[in-house]
Short mmCIF file of C-alpha atoms in Angstrom, two decimals:
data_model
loop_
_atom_site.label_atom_id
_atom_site.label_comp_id
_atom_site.label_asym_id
_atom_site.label_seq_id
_atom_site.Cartn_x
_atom_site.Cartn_y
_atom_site.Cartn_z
CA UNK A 1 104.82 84.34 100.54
CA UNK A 2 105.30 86.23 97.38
CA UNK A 3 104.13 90.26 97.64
CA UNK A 4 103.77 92.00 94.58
CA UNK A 5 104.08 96.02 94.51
CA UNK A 6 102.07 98.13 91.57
CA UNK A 7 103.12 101.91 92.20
CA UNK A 8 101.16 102.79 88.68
CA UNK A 9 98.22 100.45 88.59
CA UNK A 10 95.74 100.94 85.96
CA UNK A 11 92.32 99.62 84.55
CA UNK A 12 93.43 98.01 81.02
CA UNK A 13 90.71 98.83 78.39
CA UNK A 14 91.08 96.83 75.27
CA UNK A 15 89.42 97.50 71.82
CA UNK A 16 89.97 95.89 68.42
CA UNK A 17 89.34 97.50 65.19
CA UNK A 18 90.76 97.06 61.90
CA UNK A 19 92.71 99.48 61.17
CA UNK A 20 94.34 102.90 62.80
CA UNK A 21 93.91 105.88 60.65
CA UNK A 22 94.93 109.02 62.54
CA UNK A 23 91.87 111.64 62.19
CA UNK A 24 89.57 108.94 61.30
CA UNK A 25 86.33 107.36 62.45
CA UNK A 26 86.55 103.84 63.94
CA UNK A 27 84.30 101.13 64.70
CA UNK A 28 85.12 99.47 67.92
CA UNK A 29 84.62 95.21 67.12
CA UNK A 30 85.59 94.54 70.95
CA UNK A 31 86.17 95.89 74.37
CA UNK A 32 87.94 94.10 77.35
CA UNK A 33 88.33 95.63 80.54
CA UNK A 34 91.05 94.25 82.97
CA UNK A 35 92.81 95.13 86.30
CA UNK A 36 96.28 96.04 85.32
CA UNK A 37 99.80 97.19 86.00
CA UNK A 38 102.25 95.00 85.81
CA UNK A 39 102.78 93.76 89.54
CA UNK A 40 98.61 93.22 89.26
CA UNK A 41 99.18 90.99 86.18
CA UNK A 42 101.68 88.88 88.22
CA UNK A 43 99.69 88.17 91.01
CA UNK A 44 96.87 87.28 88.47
CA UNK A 45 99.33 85.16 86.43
CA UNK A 46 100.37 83.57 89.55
CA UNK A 47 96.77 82.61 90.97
CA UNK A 48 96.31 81.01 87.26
CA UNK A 49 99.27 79.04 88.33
CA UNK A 50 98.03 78.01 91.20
CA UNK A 51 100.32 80.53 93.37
CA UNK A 52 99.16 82.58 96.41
CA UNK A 53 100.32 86.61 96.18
CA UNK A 54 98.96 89.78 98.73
CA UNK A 55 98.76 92.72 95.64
CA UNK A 56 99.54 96.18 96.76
CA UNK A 57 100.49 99.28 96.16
CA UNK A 58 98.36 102.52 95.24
CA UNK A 59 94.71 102.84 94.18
CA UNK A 60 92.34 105.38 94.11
CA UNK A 61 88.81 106.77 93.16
CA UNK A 62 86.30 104.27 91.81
CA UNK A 63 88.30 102.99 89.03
CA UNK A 64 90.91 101.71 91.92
CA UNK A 65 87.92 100.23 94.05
CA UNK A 66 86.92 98.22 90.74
CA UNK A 67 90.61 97.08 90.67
CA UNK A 68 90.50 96.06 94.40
CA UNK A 69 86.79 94.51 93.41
CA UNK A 70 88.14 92.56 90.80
CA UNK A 71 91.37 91.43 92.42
CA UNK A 72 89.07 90.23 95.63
CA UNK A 73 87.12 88.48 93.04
CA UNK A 74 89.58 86.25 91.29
CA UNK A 75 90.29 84.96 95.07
CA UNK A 76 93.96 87.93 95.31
CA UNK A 77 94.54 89.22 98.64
CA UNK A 78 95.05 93.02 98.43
CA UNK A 79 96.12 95.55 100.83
CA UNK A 80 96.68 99.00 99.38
CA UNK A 81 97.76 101.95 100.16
CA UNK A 82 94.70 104.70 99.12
CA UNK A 83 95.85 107.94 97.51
CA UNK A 84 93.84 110.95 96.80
CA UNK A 85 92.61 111.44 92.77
CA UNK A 86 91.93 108.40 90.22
CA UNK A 87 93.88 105.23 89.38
CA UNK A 88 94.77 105.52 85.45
CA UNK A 89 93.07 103.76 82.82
CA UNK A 90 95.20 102.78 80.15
CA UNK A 91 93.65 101.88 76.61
CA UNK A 92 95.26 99.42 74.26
CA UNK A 93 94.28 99.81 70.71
CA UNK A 94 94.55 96.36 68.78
CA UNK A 95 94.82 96.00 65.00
CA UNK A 96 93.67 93.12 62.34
CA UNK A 97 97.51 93.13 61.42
CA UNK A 98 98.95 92.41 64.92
CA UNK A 99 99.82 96.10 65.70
CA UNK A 100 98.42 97.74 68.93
CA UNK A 101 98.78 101.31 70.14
CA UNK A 102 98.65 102.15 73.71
CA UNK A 103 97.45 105.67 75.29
CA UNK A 104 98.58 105.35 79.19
CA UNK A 105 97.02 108.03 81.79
CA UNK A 106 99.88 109.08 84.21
CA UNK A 107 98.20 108.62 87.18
CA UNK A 108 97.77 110.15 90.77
CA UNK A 109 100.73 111.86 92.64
CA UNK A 110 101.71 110.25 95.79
CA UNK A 111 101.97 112.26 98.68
CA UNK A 112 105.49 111.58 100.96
CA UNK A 113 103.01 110.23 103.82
CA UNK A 114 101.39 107.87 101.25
CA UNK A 115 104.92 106.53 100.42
CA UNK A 116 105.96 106.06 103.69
CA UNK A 117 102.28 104.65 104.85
CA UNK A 118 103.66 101.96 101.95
CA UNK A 119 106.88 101.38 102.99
CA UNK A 120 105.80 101.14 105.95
CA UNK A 121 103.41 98.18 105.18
CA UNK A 122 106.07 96.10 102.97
CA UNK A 123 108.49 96.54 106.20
CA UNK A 124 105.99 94.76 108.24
CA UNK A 125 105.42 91.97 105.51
CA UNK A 126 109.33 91.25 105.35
CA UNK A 127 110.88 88.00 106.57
CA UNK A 128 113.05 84.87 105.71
CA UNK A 129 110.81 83.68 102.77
CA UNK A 130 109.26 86.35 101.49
CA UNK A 131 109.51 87.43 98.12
CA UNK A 132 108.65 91.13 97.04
CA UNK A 133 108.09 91.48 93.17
CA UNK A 134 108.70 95.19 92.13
CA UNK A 135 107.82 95.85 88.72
CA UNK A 136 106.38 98.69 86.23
CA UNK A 137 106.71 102.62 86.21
CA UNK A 138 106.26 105.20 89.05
CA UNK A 139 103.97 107.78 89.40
CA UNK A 140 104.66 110.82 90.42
CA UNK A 141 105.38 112.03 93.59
CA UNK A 142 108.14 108.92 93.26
CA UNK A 143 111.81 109.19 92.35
CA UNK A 144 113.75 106.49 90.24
CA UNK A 145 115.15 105.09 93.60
CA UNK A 146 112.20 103.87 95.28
CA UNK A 147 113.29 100.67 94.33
CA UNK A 148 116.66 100.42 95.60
CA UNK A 149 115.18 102.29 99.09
CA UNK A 150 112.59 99.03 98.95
CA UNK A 151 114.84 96.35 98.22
CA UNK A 152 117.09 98.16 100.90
CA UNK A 153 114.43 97.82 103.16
CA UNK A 154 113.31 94.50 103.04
CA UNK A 155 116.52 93.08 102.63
CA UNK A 156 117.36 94.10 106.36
CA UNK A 157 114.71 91.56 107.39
CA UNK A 158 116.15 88.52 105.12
CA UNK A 159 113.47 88.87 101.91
CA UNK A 160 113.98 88.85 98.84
CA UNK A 161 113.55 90.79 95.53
CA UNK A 162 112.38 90.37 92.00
CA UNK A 163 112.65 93.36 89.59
CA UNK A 164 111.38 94.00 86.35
CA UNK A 165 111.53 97.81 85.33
CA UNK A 166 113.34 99.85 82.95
CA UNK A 167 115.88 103.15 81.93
CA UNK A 168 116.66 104.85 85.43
CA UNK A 169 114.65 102.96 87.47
CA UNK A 170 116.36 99.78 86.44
CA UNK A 171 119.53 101.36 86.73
CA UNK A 172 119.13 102.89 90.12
CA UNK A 173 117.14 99.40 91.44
CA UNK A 174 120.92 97.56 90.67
CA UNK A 175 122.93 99.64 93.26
CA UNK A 176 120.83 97.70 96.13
CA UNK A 177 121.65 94.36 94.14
CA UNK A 178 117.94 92.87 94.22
CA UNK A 179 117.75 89.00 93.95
CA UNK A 180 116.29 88.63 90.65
CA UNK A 181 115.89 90.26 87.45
CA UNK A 182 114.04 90.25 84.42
CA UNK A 183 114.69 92.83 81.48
CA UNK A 184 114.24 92.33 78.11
CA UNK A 185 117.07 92.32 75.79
CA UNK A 186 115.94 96.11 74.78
CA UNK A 187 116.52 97.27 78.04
CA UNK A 188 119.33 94.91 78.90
CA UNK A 189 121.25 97.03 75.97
CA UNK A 190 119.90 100.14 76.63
CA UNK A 191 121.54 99.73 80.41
CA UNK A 192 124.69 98.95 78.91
CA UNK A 193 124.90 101.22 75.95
CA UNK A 194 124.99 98.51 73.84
CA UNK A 195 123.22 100.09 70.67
CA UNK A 196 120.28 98.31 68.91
CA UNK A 197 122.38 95.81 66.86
CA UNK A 198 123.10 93.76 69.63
CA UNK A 199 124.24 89.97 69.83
CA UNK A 200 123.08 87.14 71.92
CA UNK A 201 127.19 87.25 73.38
CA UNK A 202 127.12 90.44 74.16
CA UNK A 203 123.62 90.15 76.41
CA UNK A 204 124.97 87.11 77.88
CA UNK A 205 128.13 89.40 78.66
CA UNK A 206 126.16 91.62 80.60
CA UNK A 207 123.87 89.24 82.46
CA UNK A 208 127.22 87.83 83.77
CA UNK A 209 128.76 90.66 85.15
CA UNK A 210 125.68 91.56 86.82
CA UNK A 211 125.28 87.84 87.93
CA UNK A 212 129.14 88.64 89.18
CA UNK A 213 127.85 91.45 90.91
CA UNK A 214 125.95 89.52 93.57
CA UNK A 215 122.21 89.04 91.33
CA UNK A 216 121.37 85.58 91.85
CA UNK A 217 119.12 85.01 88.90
CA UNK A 218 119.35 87.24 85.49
CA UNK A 219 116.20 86.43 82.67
CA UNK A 220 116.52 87.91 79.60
CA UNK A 221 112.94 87.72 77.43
CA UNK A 222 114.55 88.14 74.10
CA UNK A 223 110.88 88.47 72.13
CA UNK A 224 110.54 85.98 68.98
CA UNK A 225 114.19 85.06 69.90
CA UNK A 226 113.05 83.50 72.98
CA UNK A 227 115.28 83.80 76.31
CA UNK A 228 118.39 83.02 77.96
CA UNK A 229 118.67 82.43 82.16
CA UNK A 230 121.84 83.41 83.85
CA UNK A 231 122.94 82.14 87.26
CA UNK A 232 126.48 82.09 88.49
CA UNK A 233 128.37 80.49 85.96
CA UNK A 234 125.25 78.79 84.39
CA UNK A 235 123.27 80.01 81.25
CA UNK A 236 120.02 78.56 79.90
CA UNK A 237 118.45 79.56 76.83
CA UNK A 238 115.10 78.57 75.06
CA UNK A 239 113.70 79.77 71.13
CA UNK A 240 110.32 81.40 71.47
CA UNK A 241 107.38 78.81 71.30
CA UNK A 242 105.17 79.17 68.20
CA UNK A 243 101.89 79.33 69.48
CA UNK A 244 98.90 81.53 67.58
CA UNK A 245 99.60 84.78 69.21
CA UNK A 246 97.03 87.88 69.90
CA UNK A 247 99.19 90.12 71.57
CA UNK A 248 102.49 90.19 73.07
CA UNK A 249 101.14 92.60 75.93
CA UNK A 250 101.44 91.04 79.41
CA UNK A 251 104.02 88.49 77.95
CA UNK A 252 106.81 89.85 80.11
CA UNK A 253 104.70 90.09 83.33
CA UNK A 254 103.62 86.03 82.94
CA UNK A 255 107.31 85.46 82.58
CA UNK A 256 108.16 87.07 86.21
CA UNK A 257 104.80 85.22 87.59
CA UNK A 258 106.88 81.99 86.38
CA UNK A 259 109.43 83.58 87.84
CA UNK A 260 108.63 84.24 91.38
CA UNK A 261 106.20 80.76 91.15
CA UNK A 262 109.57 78.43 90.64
CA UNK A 263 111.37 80.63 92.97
CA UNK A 264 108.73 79.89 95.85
CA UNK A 265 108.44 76.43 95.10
CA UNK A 266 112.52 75.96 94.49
CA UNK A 267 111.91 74.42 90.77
CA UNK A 268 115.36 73.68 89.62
CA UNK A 269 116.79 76.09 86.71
CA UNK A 270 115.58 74.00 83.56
CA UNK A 271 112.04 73.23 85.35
CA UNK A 272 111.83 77.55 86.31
CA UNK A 273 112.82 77.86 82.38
CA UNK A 274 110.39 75.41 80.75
CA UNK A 275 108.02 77.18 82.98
CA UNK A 276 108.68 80.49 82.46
CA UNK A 277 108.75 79.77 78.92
CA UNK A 278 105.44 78.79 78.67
CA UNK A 279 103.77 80.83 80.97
CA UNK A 280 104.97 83.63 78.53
CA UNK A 281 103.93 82.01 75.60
CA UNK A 282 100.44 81.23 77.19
CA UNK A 283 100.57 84.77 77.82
CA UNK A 284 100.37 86.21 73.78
CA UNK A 285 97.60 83.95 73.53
CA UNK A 286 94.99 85.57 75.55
CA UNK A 287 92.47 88.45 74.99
CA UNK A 288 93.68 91.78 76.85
CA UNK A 289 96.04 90.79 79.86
CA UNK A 290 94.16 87.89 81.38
CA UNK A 291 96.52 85.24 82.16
CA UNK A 292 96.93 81.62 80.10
CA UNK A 293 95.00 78.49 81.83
CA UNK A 294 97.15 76.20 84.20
CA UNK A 295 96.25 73.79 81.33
CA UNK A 296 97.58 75.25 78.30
CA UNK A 297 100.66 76.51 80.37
CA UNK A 298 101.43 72.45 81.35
CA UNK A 299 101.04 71.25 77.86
CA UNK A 300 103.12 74.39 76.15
CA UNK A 301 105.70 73.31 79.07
CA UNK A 302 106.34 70.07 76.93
CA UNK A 303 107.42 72.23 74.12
CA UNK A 304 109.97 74.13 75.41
CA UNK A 305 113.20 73.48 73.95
CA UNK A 306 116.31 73.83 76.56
CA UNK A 307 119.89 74.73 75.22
CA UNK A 308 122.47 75.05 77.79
#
């Protein structure tokens, strides 16, 4: 069973124009409304698959009900913890030229019994097989170690843990050692102080000591460059599949879907790569943060280059 966790879910509002001109007036060409956050996009990603995920997390007002709607819709289970206030919408602006500007809301401010009514639930959902994916920012209410305390938690009962966050939540998440991991190479070298001119040897570097440290599985999305999979003592790496992209938004959380998918299913590491690869690339090809087709997914998995 794979459980994914959105603390900052949002509704995803997409428009297109041509160009950004601060001060100006614009002409909106198209709007796309989605249910986001990044855990939300994984369990999306991973029905597309043809995975199984319960979403939770926080909603509330009617913008979370539409979320829950939505979810329900697309065949998701949900079970989520309801806060007072209104789930965030976050608006994505897209340009002709490839550039998009986002505006994020910052959301409702858990209460401590909220947070422990959730921690409560993914206690109860913990077991030998179960996979918890944490992913995405906090709101507030939440401190940078929610994470750790979760994977902490579930850990007791013999699940596992996926992570994919950032800056002190990423670092703080690493002291309970979660399973799996999947920063870009940005935030890979932003952990390590690494500086922005930073080589492929010196990520690899630090997905091995942190493989060293007791991680099983370290992914590395490396953008256009593609990405590299550590595990013990073995490293994969893949060049980014050219495929007509709209936007690279959502990219990363297809990539963990992959992630968790091969993990549940026990896909050997070049079989989790090729898919992973693909599911990401699928990804940049869709409108807003709707996943790729099962289809497009299978035949971009024939593409995918392996270097070991």
């Amino acid at each position: 069973m794979i459980i994914t966790v959105t603390m900052n879910p949002a509704i995803d509002k997409t428009v297109e124009i041509d160009a950004l001109i601060p001060g100006g007036l614009h002409r909106i060409q198209r709007v796309e409304y989605d249910a986001g956050g990044k855990g939300i996009n994984v369990s999306k990603t991973l029905r597309a698959l043809g995975g199984e995920s319960i979403a939770t997390g926080f909603l509330g007002g009617n913008a979370g009900r539409m979320i829950e709607q939505v979810l329900r819709d697309e065949g998701i289970r949900t079970d989520f913890v309801w806060v007072d206030g209104e789930t965030r919408t976050n608006t994505k602006v897209f340009e002709k030229n490839g550039a998009v500007t986002e505006l994020n809301e910052p959301g409702s401010v858990i209460a401590q019994e909220q947070k422990l009514d959730l921690l409560k639930k993914l206690e109860d959902y913990a077991a030998k097989d179960v996979l918890f994916v944490l992913s995405g920012s906090v709101p507030k209410g939440m401190d940078a170690g929610i994470y750790a305390e979760i994977t902490q938690l579930v850990h007791v009962k013999g699940a596992k843990v996926l992570l994919d966050a950032d800056g002190e939540l990423f670092r703080r998440s690493l002291e309970a050692v979660p399973d799996m991991i999947k920063p870009n190479h940005v935030e890979l070298a932003d952990y390590a102080a690494l500086g922005e001119k930073t080589t492929e040897a010196e990520i690899l570097r630090v997905a091995k000591e942190l493989t060293a440290s007791g991680i099983d599985t370290v992914m590395v999305s490396r953008g256009k460059l593609g990405a590299m999979m550590v595990r013990s003592e073995q490293m994969l790496s893949a060049p980014a599949l050219p495929v007509n992209a709209h936007s690279t938004v959502g990219a990363g959380d297809a990539m963990v879907a992959a992630l968790a998918y091969a993990c549940e299913r026990k896909l050997d590491m070049e079989e989790c790569m090729r898919l992973c690869m693909a599911a990401s690339a699928g990804a940049v090809t869709t409108i807003g943060t709707k996943p790729p087709a099962r289809t497009l997914v299978d035949e971009l998995m024939k593409q995918v280059e392996i270097k070991r």
